[in-house]
XYZ file of C-alpha atoms in Angstrom:
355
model
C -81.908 -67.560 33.562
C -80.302 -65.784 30.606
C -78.900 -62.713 30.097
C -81.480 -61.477 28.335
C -84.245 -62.547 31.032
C -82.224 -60.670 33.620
C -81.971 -57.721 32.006
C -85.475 -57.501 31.289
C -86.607 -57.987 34.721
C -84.602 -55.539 35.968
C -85.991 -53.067 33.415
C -89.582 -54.204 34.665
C -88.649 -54.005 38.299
C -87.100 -50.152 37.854
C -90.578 -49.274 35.968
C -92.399 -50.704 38.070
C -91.180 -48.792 40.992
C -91.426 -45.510 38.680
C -95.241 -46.565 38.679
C -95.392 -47.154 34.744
C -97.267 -49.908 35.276
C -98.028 -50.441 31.344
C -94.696 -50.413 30.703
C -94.245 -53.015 33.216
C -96.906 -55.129 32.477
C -95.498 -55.455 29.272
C -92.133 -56.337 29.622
C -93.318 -58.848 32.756
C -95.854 -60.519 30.321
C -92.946 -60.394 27.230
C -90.805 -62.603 29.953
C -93.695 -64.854 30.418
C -94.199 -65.659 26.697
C -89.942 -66.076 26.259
C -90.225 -68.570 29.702
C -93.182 -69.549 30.979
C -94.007 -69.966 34.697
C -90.948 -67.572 35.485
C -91.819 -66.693 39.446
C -90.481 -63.829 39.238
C -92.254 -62.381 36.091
C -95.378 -63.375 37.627
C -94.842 -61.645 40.992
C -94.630 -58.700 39.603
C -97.503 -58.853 37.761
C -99.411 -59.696 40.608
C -97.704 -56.106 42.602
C -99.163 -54.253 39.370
C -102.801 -55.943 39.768
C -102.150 -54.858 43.547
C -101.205 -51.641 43.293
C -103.750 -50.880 40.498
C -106.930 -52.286 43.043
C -107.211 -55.497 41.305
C -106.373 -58.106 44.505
C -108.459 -60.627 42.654
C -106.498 -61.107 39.805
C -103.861 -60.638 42.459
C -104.311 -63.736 44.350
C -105.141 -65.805 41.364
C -101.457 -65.317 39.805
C -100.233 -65.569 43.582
C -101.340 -68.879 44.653
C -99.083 -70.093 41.636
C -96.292 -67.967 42.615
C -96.193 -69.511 46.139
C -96.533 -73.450 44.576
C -93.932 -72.665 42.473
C -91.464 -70.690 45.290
C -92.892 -73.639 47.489
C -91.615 -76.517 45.333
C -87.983 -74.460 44.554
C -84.841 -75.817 46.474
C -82.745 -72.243 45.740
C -80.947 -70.161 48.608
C -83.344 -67.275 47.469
C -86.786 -69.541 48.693
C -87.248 -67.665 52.104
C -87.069 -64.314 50.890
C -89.245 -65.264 47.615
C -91.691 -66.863 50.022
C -91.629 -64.004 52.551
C -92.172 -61.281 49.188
C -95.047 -63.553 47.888
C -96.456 -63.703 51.624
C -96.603 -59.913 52.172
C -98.148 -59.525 48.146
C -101.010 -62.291 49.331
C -101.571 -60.355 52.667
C -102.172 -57.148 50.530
C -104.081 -58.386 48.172
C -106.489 -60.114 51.053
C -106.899 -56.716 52.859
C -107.923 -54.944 50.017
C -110.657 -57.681 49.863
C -111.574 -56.831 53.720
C -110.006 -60.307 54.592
C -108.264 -58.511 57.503
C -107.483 -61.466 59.824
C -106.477 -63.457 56.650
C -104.441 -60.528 56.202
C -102.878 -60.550 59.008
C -101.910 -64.100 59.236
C -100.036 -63.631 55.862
C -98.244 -60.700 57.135
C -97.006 -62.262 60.380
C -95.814 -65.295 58.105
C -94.015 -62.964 56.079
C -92.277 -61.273 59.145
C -91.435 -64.322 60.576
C -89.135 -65.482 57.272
C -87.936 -61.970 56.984
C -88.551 -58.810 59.217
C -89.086 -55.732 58.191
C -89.901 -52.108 59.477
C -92.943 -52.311 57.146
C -94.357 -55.357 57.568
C -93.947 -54.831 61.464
C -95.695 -51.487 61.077
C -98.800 -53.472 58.643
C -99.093 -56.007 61.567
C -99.682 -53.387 64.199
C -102.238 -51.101 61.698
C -104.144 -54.341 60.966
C -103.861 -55.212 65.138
C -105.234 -52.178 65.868
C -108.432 -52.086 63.553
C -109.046 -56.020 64.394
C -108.962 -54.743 68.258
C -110.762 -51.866 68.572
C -114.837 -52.247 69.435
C -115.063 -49.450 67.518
C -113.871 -51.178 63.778
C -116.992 -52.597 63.162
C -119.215 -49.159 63.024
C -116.699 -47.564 60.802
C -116.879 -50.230 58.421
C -120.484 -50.253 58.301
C -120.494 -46.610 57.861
C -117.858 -46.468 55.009
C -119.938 -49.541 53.680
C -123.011 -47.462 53.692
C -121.734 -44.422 52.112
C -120.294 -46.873 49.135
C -123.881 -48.373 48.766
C -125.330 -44.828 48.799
C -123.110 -43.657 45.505
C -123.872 -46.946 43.737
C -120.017 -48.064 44.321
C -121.456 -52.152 45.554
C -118.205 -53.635 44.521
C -116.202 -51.488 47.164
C -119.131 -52.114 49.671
C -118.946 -55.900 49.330
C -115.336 -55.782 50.210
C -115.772 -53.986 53.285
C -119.230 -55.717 54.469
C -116.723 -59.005 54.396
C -114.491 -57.012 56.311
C -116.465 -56.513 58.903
C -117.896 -60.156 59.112
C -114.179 -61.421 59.268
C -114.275 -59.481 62.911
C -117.624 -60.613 63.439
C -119.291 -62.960 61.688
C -122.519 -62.623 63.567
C -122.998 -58.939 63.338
C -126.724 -58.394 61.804
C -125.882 -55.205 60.334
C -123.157 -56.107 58.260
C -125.259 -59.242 57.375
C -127.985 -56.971 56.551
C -125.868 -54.780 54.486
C -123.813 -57.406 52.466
C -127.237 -58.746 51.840
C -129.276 -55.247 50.458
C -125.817 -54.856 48.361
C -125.733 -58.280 46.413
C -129.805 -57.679 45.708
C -128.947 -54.407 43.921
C -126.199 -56.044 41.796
C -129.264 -58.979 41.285
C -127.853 -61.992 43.722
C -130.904 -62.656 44.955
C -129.174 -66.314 46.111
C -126.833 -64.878 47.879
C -128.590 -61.692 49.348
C -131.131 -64.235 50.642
C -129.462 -66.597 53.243
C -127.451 -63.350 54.314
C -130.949 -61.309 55.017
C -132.582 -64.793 56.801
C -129.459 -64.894 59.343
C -129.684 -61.351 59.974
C -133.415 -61.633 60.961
C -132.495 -64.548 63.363
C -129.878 -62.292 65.013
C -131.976 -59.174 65.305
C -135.753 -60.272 65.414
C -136.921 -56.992 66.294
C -136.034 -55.487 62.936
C -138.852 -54.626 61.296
C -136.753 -53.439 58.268
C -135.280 -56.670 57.868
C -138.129 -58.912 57.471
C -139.566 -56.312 55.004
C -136.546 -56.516 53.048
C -136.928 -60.065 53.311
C -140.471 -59.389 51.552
C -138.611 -57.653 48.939
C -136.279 -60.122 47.864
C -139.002 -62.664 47.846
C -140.880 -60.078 45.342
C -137.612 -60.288 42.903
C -138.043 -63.954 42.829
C -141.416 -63.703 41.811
C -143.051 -65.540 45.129
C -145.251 -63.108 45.691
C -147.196 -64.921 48.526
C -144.076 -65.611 50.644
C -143.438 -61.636 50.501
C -146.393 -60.536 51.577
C -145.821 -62.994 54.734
C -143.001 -61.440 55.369
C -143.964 -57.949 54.944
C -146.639 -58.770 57.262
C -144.162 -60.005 59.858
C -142.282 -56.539 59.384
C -145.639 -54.950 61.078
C -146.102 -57.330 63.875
C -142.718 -55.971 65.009
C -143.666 -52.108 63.990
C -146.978 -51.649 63.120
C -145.913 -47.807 62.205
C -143.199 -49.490 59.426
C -144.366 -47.897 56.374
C -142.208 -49.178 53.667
C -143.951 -52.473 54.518
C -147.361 -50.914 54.066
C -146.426 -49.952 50.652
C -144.306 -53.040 49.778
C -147.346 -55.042 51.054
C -149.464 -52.960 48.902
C -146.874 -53.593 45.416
C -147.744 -57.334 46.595
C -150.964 -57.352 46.718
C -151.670 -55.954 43.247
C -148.820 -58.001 41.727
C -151.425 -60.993 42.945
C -154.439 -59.270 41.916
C -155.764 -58.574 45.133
C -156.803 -54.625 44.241
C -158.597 -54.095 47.343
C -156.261 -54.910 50.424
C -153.448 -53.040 47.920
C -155.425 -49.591 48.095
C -156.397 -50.660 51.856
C -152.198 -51.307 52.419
C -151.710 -48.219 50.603
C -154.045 -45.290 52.488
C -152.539 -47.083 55.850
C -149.044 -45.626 54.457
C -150.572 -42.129 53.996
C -152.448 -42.268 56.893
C -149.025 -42.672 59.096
C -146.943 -41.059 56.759
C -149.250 -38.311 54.464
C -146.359 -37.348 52.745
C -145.151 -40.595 50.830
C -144.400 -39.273 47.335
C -144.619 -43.706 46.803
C -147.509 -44.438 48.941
C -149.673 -41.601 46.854
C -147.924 -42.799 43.498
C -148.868 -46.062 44.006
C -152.695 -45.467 44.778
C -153.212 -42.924 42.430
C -151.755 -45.785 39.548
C -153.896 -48.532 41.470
C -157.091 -46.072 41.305
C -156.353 -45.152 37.432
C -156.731 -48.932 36.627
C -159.855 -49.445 38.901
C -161.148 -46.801 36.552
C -161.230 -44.526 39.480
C -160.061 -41.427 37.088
C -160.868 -38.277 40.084
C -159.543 -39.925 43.047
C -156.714 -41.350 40.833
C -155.822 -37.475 39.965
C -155.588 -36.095 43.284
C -153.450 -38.821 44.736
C -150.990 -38.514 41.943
C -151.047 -34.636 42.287
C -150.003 -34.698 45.521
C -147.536 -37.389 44.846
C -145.908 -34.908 42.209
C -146.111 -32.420 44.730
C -143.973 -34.439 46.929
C -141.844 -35.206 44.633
C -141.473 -32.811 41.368
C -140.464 -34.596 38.177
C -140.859 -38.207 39.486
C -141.116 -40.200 35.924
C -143.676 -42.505 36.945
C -145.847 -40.066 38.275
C -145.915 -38.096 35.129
C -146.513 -40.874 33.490
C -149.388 -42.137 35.673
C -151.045 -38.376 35.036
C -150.657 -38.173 31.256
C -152.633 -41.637 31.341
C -155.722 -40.267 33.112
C -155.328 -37.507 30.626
C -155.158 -39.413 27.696
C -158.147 -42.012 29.378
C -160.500 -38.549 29.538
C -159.667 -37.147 26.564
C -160.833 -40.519 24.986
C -164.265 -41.019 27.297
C -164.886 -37.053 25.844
C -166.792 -37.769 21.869
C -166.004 -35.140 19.658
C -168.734 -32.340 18.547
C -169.027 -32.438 14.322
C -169.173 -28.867 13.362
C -172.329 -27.963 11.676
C -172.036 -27.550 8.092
C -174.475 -25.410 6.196
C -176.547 -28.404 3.430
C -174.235 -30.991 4.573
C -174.494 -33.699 6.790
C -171.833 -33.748 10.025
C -168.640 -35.624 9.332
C -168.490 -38.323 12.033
C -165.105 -39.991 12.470
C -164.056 -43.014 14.526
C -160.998 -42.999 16.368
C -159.154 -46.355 17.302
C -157.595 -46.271 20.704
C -154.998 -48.189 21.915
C -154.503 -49.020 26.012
C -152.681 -47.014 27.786
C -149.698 -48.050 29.481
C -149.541 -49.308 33.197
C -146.867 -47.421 34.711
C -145.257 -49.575 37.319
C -145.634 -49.331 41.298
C -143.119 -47.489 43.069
C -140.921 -50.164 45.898
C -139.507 -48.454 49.016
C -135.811 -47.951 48.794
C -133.449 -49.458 51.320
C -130.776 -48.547 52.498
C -128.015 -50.105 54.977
């Protein structure tokens, strides 16, 4: 290694531990470009990705780091391998790979103890233990679907399946998190294991139901939504999602039959009312369409779809109402034609879930 190498390293290395991690980066990726491969360049690349929650890009720079350290004959190969060890074993807990985790940090250990790699081991120990883990992971998980955050959710759902890989209700979570950020491929099998584990979910199968309803197979949802109520027959979400089926498959009838079920256990479903008053408007069903949505909006002020649903009827009666001419003294009435264009259909209202 030159001079010059050396000396930039070190420069790295000091602003690295200052945390100017720009500053770094730069100087790491200038050593690159002046000799590439250079482990050591690379390592600390892969501590900045680390430290600034990117264990992704982490691991991908890593594995090379540890072929290269791997294949070196130096004096300096057991420390290098224990560093790149402990950087892999980060980088797999922040990815809730905890038991990978901790298999990387006892390697490291083993080459080359330290007070904080012993302390790691026993943190990691001590979550992996404890019959308690699992429900705080779940919960944390939970609260991360609940702001929208899925990416940190993900991370800790596989957390909690490293522990226990047949725990429903991380299953069931992992699987409601990839459907929001659209992997309906891999939300599926997750969801169908789940429902093996726990058969007396009824919230399961009707999330099953959903999913099936983002793929567009509308008859396999509605078996599965009706499986949700042979377990609860009181499961209203699956009365409503049942009802979204139906009129997806142009069954009008058993929809507004699905839907007054849902009011009928639960009277006030902002979705249930929503979603008969809309199903009513296009049956042409203008009064009873009204009141459902009124009370829907009642439920819940400002709902968008609602609003919308209500400014339809009032559009569809202001149209149905023919305008009076004015009577003109010697002239004839003006009579005008108006041309009127469909209103919209608003869309039906699914049931949230949450983990």
């Amino acid at each position: 290694m030159t001079k010059r190498l050396a000396s930039m390293l070190k420069e790295a290395g000091a602003l690295l531990e200052n945390r100017d991690y720009t500053n770094a980066a730069a100087l790491y990726h200038e050593t690159m470009q002046l000799q590439p491969g250079n482990a050591a360049a690379a390592m600390g690349i892969a501590m900045i990705h680390n430290r600034t929650g990117q264990p992704e890009e982490a691991l991908k720079i890593l594995h090379g780091v540890w072929k290269a350290i791997t294949s070196s004959k130096t004096k300096e190969n057991t420390l290098s391998k224990a560093a790149a060890l402990a950087q892999i074993g980060l980088a797999q807990q922040q990815l809730g790979r905890l038991i990978e985790a901790l298999q990387s940090f006892r390697q490291a250990n083993g080459l080359f103890p330290s007070t904080e790699l012993t302390k790691r081991i026993q943190q990691l120990e001590s979550i992996i233990e404890n019959p308690r883990t699992i429900e705080q992971l779940l919960l944390r998980a939970s609260q991360f679907y609940r702001m929208g955050q899925f990416d940190e959710a993900v991370k800790i759902y596989h957390a909690a399946l490293q522990i226990n890989a047949d725990s429903p209700e991380a299953l069931h979570g992992l699987g409601l998190t990839l459907r929001a950020q659209k992997d309906l491929d891999g939300a599926l099998p997750l969801i169908q294991q789940a429902t093996i584990l726990a058969p007396d979910r009824a919230n399961y199968y009707n999330d099953l139901g959903m999913i099936f309803q983002d793929r567009g197979e509308i008859e396999k949802a509605v078996s599965f939504h009706k499986r949700a109520l042979k377990v609860d027959t009181k499961f209203v979400p699956a009365y409503i999602n049942l009802g979204v089926a139906y009129k997806r498959l142009g069954r009008p009838e058993e929809a507004i039959t699905a839907y007054r079920q849902a009011i009928t256990l639960q009277p006030d479903s902002a979705a249930a009312h929503n979603n008969l008053g809309n199903l009513l408007r296009i049956q042409g069903d203008l009064s009873g369409a009204r009141k459902e949505l009124k009370r829907a909006i009642q439920l819940q002020p400002g709902n968008q779809d609602t609003l919308a649903n209500l400014a339809a009827i009032k559009q569809k009666r202001a149209i149905k109402k023919p305008a009076v001419p004015k009577k003109t003294a010697g002239k004839s009435p003006v009579i005008t034609r108006k041309t009127t264009t469909k209103p919209r259909t608003r869309k039906n209202t699914k049931m949230k879930t949450i983990p």
